[in-house]
PDB file of C-alpha atoms in Angstrom:
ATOM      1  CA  UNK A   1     -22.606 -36.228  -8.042  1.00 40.00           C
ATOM      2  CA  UNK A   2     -20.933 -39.032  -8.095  1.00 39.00           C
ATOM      3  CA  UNK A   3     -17.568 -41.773  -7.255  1.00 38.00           C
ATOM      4  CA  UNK A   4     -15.882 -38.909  -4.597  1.00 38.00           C
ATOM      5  CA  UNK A   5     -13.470 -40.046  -2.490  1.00 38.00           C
ATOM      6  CA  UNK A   6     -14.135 -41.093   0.792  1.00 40.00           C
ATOM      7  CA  UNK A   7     -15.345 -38.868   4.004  1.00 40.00           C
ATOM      8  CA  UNK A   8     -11.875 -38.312   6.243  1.00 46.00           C
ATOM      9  CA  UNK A   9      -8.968 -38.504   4.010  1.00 41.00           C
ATOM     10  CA  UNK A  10      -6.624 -35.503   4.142  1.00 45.00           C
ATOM     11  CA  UNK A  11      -7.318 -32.907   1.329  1.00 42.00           C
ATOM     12  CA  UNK A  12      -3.716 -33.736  -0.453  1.00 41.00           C
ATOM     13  CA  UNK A  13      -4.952 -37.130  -0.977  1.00 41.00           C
ATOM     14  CA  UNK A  14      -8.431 -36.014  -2.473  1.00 36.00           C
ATOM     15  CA  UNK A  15      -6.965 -33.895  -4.673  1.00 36.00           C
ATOM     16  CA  UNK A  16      -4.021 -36.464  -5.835  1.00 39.00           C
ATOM     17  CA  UNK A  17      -6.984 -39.189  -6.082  1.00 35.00           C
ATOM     18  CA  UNK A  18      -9.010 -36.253  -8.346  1.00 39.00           C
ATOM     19  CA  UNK A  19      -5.585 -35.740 -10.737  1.00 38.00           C
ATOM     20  CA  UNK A  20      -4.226 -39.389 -10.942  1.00 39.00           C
ATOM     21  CA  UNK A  21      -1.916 -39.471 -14.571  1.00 38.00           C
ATOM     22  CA  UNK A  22      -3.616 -40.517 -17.428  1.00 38.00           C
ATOM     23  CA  UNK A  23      -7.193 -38.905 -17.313  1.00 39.00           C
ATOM     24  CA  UNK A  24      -8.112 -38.619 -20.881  1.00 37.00           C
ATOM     25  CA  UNK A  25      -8.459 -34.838 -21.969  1.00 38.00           C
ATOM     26  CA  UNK A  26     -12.099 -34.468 -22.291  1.00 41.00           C
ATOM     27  CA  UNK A  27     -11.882 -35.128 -18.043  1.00 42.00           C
ATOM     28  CA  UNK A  28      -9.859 -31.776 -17.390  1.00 43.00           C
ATOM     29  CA  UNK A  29     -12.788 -29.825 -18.921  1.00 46.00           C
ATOM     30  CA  UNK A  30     -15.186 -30.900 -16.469  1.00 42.00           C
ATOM     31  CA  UNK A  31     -12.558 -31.351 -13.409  1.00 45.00           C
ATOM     32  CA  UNK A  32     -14.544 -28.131 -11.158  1.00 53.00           C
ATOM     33  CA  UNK A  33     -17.779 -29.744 -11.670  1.00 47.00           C
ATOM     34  CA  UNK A  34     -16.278 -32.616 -10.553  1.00 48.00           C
ATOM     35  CA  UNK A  35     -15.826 -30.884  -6.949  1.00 48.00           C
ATOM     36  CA  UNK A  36     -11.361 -31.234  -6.918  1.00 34.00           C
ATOM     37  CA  UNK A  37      -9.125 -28.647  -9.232  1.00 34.00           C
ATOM     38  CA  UNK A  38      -5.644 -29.402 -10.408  1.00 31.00           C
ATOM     39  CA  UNK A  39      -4.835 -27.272  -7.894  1.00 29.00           C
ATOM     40  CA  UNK A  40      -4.405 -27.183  -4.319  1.00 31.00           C
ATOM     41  CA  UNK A  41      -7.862 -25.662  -2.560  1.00 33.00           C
ATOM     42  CA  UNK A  42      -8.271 -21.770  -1.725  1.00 37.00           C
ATOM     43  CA  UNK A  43     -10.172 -20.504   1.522  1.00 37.00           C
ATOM     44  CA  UNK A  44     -13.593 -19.133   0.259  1.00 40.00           C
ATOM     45  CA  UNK A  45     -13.850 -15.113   0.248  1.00 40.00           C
ATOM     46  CA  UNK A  46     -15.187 -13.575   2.902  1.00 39.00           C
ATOM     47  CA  UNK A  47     -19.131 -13.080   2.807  1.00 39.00           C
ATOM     48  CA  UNK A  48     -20.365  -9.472   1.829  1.00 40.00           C
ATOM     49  CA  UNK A  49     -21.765  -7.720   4.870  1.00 37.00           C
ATOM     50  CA  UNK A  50     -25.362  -6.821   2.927  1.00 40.00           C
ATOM     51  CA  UNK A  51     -27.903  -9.300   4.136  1.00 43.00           C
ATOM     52  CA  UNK A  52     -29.858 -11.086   1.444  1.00 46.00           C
ATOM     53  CA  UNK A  53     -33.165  -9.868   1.161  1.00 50.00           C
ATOM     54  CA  UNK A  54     -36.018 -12.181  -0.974  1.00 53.00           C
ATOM     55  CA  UNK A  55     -38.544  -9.661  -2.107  1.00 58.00           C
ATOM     56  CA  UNK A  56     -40.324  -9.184  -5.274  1.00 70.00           C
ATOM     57  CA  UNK A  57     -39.000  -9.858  -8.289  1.00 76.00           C
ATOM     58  CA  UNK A  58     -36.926  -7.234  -9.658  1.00 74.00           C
ATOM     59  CA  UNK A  59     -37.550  -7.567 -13.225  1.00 83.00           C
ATOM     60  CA  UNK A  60     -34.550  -7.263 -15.153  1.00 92.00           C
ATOM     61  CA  UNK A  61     -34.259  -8.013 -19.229  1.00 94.00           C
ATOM     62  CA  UNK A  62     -32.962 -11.413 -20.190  1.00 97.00           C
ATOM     63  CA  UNK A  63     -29.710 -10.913 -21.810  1.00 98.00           C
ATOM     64  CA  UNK A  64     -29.209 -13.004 -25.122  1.00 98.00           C
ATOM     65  CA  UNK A  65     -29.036 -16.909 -24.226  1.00 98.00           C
ATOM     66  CA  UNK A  66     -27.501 -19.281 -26.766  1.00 98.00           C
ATOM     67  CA  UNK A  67     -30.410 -22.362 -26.629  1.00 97.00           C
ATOM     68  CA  UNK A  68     -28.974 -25.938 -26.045  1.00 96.00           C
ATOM     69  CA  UNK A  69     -30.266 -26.900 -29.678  1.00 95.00           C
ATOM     70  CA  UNK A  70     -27.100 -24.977 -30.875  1.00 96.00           C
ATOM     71  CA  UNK A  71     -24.516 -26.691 -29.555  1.00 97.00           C
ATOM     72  CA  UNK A  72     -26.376 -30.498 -28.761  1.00 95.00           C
ATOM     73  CA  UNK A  73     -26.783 -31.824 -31.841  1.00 89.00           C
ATOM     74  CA  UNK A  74     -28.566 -35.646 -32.410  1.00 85.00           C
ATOM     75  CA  UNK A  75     -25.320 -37.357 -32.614  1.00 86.00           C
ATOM     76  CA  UNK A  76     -24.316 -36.089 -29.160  1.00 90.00           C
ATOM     77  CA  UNK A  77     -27.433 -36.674 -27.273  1.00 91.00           C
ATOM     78  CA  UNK A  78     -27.413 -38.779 -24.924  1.00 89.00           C
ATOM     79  CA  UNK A  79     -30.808 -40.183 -22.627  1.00 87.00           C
ATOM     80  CA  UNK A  80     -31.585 -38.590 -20.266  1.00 88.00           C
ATOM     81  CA  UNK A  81     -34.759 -37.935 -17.179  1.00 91.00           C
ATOM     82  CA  UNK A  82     -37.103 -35.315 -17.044  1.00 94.00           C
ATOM     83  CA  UNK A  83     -35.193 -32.315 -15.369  1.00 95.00           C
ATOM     84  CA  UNK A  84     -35.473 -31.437 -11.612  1.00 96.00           C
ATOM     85  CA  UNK A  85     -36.726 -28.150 -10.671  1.00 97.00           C
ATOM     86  CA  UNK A  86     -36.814 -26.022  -7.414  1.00 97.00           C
ATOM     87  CA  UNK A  87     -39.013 -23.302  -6.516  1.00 96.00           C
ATOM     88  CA  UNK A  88     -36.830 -20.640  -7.255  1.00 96.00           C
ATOM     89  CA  UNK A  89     -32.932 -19.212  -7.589  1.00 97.00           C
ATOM     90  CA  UNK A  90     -31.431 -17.705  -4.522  1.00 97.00           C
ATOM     91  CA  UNK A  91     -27.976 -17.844  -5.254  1.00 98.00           C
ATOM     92  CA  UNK A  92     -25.728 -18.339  -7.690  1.00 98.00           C
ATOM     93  CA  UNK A  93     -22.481 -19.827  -7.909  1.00 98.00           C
ATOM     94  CA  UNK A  94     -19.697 -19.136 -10.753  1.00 98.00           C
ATOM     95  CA  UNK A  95     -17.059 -21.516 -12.003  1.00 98.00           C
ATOM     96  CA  UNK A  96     -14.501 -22.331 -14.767  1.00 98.00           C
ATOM     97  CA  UNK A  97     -14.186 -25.671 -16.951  1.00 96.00           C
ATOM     98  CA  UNK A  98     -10.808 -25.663 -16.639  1.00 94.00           C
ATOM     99  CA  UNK A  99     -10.016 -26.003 -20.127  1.00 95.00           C
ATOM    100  CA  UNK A 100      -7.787 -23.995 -22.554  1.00 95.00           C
ATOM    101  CA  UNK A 101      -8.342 -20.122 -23.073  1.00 96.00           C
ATOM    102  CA  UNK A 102      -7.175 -19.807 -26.404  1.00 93.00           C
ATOM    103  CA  UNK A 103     -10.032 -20.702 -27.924  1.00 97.00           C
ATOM    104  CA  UNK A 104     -11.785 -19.156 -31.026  1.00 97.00           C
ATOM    105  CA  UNK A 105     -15.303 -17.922 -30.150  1.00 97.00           C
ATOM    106  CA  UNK A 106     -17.025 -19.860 -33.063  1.00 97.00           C
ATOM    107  CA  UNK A 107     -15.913 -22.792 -31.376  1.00 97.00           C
ATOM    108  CA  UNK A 108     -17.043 -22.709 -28.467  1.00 98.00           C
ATOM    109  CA  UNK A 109     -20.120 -25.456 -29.246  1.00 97.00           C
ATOM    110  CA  UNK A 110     -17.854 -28.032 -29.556  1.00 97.00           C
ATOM    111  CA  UNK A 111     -16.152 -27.348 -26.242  1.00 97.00           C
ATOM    112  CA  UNK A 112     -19.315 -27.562 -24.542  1.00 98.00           C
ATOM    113  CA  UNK A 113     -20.239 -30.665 -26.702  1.00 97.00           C
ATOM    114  CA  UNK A 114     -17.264 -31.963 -24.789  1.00 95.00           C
ATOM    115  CA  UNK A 115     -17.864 -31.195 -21.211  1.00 96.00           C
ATOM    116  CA  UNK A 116     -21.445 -32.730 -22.150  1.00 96.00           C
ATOM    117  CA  UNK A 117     -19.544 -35.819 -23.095  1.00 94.00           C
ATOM    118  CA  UNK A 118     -16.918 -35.805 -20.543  1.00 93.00           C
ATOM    119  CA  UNK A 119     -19.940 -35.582 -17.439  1.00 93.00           C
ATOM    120  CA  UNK A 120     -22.705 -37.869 -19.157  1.00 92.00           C
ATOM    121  CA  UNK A 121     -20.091 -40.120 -20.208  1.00 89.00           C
ATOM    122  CA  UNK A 122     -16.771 -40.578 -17.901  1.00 84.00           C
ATOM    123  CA  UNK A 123     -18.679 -39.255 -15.061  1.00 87.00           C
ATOM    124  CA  UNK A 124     -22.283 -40.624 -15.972  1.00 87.00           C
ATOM    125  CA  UNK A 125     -24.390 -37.930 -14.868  1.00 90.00           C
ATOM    126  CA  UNK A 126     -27.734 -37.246 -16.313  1.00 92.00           C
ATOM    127  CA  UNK A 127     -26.821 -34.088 -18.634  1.00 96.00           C
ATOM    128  CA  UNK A 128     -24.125 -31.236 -17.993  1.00 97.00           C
ATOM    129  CA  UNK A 129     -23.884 -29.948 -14.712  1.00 96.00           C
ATOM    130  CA  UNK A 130     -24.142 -26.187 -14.994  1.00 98.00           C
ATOM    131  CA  UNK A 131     -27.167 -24.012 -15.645  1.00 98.00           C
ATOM    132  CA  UNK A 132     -25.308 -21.485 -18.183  1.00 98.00           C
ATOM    133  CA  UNK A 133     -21.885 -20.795 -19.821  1.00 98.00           C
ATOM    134  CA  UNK A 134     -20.250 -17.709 -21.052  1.00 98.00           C
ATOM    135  CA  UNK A 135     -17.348 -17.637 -23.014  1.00 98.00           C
ATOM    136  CA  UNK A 136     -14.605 -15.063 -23.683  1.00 98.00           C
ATOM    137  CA  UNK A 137     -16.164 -13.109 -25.974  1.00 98.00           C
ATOM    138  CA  UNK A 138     -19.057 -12.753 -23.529  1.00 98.00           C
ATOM    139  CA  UNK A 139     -21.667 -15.086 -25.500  1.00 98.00           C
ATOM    140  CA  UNK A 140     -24.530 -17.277 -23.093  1.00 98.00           C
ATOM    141  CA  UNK A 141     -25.527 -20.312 -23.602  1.00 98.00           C
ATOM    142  CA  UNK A 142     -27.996 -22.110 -22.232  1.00 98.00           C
ATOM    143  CA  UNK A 143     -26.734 -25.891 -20.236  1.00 98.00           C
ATOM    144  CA  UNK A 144     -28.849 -27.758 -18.132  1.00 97.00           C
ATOM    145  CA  UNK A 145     -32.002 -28.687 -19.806  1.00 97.00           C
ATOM    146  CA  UNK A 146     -35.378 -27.680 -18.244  1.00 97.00           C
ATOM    147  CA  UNK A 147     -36.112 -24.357 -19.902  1.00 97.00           C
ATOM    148  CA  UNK A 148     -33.692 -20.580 -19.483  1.00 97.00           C
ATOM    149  CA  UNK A 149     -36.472 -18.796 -17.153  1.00 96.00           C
ATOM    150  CA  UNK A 150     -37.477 -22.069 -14.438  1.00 97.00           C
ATOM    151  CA  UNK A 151     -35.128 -22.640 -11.504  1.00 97.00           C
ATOM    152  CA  UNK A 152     -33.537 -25.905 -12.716  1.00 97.00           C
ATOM    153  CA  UNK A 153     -31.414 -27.931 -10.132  1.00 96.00           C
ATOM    154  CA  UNK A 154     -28.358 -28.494 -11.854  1.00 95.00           C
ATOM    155  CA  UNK A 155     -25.259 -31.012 -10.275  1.00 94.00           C
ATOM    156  CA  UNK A 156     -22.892 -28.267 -10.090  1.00 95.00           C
ATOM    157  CA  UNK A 157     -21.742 -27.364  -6.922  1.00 96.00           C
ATOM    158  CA  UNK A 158     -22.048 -30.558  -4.701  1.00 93.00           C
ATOM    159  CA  UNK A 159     -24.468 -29.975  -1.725  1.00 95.00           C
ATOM    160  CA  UNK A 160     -25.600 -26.837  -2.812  1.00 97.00           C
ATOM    161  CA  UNK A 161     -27.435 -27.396  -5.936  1.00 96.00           C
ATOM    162  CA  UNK A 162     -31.061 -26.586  -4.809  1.00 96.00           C
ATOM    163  CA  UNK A 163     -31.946 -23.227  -5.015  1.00 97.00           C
ATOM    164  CA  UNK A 164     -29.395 -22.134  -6.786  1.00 98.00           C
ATOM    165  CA  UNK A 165     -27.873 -21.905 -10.515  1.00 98.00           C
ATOM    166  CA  UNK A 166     -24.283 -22.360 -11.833  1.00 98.00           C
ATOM    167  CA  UNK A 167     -22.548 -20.534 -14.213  1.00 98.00           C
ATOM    168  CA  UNK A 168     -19.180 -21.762 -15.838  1.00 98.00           C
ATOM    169  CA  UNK A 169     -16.570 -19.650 -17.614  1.00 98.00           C
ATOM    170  CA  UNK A 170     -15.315 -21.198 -20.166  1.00 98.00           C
ATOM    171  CA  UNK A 171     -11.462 -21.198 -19.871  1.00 98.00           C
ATOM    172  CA  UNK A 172      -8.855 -21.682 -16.796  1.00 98.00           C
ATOM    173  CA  UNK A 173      -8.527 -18.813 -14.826  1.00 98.00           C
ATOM    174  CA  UNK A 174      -5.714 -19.307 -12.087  1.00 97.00           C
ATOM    175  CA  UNK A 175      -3.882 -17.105 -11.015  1.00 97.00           C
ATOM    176  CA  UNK A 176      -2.445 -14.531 -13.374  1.00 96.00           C
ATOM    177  CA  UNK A 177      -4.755 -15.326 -16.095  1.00 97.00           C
ATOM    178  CA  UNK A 178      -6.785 -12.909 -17.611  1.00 96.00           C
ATOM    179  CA  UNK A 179      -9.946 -12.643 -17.513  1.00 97.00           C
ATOM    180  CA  UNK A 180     -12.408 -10.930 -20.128  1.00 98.00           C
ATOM    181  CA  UNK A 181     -14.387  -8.088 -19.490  1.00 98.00           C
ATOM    182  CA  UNK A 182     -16.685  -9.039 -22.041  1.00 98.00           C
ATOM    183  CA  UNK A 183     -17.065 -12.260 -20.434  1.00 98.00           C
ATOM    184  CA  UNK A 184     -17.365 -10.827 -16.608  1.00 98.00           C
ATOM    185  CA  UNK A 185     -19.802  -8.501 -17.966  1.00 98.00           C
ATOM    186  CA  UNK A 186     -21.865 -10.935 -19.242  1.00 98.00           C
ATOM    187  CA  UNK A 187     -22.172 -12.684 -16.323  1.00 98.00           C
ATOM    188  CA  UNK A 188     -23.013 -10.066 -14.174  1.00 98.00           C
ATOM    189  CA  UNK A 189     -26.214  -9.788 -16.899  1.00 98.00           C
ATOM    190  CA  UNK A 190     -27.251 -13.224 -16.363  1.00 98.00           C
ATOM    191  CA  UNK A 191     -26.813 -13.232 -12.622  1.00 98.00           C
ATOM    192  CA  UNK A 192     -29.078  -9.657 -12.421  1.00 98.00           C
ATOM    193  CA  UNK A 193     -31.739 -11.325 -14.406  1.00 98.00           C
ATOM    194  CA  UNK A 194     -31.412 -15.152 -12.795  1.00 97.00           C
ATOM    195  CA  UNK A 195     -31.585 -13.510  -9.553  1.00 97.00           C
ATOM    196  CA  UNK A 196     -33.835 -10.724 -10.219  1.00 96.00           C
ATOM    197  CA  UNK A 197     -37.007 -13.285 -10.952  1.00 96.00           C
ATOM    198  CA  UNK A 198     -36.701 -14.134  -6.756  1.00 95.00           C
ATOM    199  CA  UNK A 199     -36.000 -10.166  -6.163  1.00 96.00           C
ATOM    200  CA  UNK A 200     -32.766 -11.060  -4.788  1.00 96.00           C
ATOM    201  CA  UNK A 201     -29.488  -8.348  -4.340  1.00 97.00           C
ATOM    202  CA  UNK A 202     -26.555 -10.267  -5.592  1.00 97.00           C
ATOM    203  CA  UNK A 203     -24.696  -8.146  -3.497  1.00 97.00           C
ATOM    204  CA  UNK A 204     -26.223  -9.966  -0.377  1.00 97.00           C
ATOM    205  CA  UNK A 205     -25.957 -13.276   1.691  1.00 97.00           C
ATOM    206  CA  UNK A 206     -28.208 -16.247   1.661  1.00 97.00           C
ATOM    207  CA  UNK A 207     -29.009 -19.166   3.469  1.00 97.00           C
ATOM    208  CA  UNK A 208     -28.599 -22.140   2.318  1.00 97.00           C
ATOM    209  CA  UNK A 209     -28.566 -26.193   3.683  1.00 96.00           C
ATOM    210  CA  UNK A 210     -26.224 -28.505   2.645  1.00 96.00           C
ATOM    211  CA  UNK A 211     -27.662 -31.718   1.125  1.00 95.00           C
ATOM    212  CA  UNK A 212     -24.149 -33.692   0.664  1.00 94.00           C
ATOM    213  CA  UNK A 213     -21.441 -33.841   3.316  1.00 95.00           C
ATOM    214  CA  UNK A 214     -18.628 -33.799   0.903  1.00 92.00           C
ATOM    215  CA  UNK A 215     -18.914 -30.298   0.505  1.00 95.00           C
ATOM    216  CA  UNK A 216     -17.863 -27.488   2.846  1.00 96.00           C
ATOM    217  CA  UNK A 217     -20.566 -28.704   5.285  1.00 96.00           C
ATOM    218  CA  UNK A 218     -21.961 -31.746   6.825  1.00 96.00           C
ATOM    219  CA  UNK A 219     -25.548 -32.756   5.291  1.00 97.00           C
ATOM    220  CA  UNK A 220     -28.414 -30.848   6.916  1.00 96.00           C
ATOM    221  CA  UNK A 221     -26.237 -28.057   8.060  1.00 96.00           C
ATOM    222  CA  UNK A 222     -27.229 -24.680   7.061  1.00 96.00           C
ATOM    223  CA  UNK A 223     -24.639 -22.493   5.803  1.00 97.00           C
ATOM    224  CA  UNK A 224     -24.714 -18.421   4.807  1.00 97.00           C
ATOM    225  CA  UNK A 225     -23.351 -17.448   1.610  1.00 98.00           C
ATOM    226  CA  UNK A 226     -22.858 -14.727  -0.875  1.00 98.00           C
ATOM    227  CA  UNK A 227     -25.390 -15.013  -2.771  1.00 98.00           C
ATOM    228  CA  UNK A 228     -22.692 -14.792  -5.589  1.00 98.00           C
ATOM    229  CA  UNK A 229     -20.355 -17.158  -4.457  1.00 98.00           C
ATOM    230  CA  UNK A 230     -17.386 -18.795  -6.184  1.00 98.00           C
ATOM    231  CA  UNK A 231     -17.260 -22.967  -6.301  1.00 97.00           C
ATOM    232  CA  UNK A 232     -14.678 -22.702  -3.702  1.00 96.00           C
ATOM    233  CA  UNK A 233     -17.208 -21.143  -1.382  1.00 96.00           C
ATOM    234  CA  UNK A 234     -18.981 -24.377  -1.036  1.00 96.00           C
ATOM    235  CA  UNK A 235     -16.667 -26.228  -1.917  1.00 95.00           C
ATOM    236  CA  UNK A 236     -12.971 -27.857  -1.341  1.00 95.00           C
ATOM    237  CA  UNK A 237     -11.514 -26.871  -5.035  1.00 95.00           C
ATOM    238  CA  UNK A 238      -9.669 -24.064  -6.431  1.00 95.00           C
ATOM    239  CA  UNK A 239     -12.806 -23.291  -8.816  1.00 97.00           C
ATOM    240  CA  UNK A 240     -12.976 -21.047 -10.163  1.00 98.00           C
ATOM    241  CA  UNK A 241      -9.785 -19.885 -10.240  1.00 97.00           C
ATOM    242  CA  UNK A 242      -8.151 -17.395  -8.116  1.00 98.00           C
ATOM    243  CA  UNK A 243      -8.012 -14.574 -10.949  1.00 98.00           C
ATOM    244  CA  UNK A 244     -12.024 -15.017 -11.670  1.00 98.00           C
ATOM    245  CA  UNK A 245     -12.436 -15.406  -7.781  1.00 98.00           C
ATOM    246  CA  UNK A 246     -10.961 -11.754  -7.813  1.00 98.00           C
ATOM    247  CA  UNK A 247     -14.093 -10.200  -9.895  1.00 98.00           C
ATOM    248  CA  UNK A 248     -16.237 -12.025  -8.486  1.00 98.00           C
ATOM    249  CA  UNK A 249     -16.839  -8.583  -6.064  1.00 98.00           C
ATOM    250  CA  UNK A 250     -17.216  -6.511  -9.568  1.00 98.00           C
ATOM    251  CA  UNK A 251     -19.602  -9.133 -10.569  1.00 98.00           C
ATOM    252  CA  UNK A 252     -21.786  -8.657  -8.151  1.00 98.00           C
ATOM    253  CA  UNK A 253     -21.348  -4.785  -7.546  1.00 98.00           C
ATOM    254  CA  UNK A 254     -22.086  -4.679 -11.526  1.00 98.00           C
ATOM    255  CA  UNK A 255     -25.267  -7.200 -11.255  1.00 98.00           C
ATOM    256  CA  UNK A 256     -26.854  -5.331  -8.304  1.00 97.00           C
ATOM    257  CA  UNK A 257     -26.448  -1.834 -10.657  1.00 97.00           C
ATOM    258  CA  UNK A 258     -28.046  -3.196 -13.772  1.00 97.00           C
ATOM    259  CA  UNK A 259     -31.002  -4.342 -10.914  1.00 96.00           C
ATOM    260  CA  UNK A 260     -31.099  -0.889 -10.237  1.00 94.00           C
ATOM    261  CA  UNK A 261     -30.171  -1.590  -6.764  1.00 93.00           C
TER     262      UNK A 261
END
C-alpha cells in the first residue's frame, strides 16, 4: 500500500492526516483499505483459545460468487499486472468500505465500480484491494483478479496480505449499526469454503509475519491471529466497525459448523 504517514507520529495525528477536509467522496469508500477509519482506533479482540490446525482440505461447496465481469465493465478498466499469488489461504480478515448502508441491492456494481476507481485511481494501486465483497442482501462477488478458487494476495490489510484473503462488507458498520444476517451469513459461507481448501478451523489461531511495519507489528515479526480476524486485528483502524467486529465470533462459530467442524 501506499503514501502512509510516517513511522512515530502519535495515532491522533495519523488518523487526522487519513481524514483531512475535502477528500472527494469516492475516498470514504475505500478509507479501511486504506489502513485509518474516520474513527478513532479499537483494541483488536482477543484471540480464540482453539489453536489453528492446517490439515487437509476440508472440502466445503463454493457458495454463489458474483464474477468481476459483472460489475468491471471496459469503460472502467483500468491496466493492470499479472496478479500475485501465494501458496495458500490461512486466514482471513473481514472489513467494511465505509460507505452508505442504504443502498439498493441492484446497485451494488456500481459501488464497487467506485471503490475500484477510488484505489486504482486516488490511491494508484494495481486493482481493488480485497479478495471478495458481500453486500446486505448477502450477494458475493468476486474482487481481486486472479481467479475465485487460487490464493490471490490482495493489498488489503497492510502487512498481512500473504496468506491470507479479505473480505469487505459493503456498508459502515460502527457502532449501533445493524448488521444483516443475510450478509453475516454469507460470509461465514465464503470463509468455510476459502478456508476449507487449506483444511483450516476458522475458529482457530494462525501464525502469521508481518511484511510492513505500519501495521500492528514491526516487519519480520511474527504475530498469532484468529484466523478470522477483523482489520483492526492487524491493524491501527476502526475497520470494520465495532458492530461487525461483534459477529465476527458468530462468523466464525457459523463457518467452522458448515465445515462440519
Amino acid at each position: 500500500m501506499r503514501r502512509r504517514a510516517p513511522v512515530g507520529l502519535p495515532r491522533p495525528a495519523l488518523v487526522a492526516l487519513a481524514c483531512a477536509p475535502g477528500l472527494l467522496a469516492v475516498l470514504a469508500l475505500v478509507m479501511c483499505a486504506a489502513g485509518v477509519d474516520r474513527t478513532a482506533s479499537r483494541a483488536p479482540a482477543a484471540e480464540p483459545p482453539v489453536a489453528a490446525r492446517i490439515t487437509v482440505p476440508r472440502p466445503v461447496a463454493r457458495p454463489p460468487i458474483v464474477p468481476r465481469t459483472a460489475w468491471l465493465d471496459a469503460a472502467s478498466t483500468r491496466e493492470q499486472p499479472p496478479p500475485r499469488y501465494d501458496d495458500r489461504v490461512v486466514a482471513v480478515f473481514i472489513h467494511h468500505t465505509d460507505s452508505p448502508n442504504g443502498y439498493d441491492c441492484a446497485d451494488v456494481p456500481r459501488i464497487i465500480r467506485d471503490v475500484y476507481a477510488g484505489q486504482t485511481g486516488a490511491k494508484d494501486w494495481d486493482d481493488i484491494g480485497y479478495n471478495f465483497l458481500v453486500d446486505r442482501c448477502g450477494t458475493i462477488y468476486e474482487g481481486r483478479a486472479g481467479g475465485i478458487d487460487r490464493p490471490v494476495t490482495g493489498a488489503h490489510t497492510q502487512g498481512f496480505n500473504h496468506r491470507s484473503a479479505g473480505i469487505a462488507a459493503i456498508g459502515t458498520f460502527t457502532a449501533g449499526s445493524q448488521v444483516p444476517k443475510a450478509m453475516t451469513d454469507a460470509i461465514a459461507r465464503l470463509v468455510a469454503w476459502k478456508l476449507g481448501l487449506s483444511g483450516v478451523d476458522p475458529r482457530g489461531t494462525v501464525r502469521l509475519v508481518s511484511s510492513n511495519s505500519l501495521s500492528r507489528y514491526a516487519a519480520g515479526t511474527a504475530a498469532v491471529l484468529a484466523t478470522v480476524s477483523g482489520h483492526d486485528a492487524a491493524f491501527m483502524t476502526s475497520c470494520p466497525g465495532a458492530a461487525l467486529s461483534d459477529r465476527i465470533p458468530g462468523i466464525r462459530e457459523l463457518a467452522a459448523r458448515i465445515q462440519g467442524r
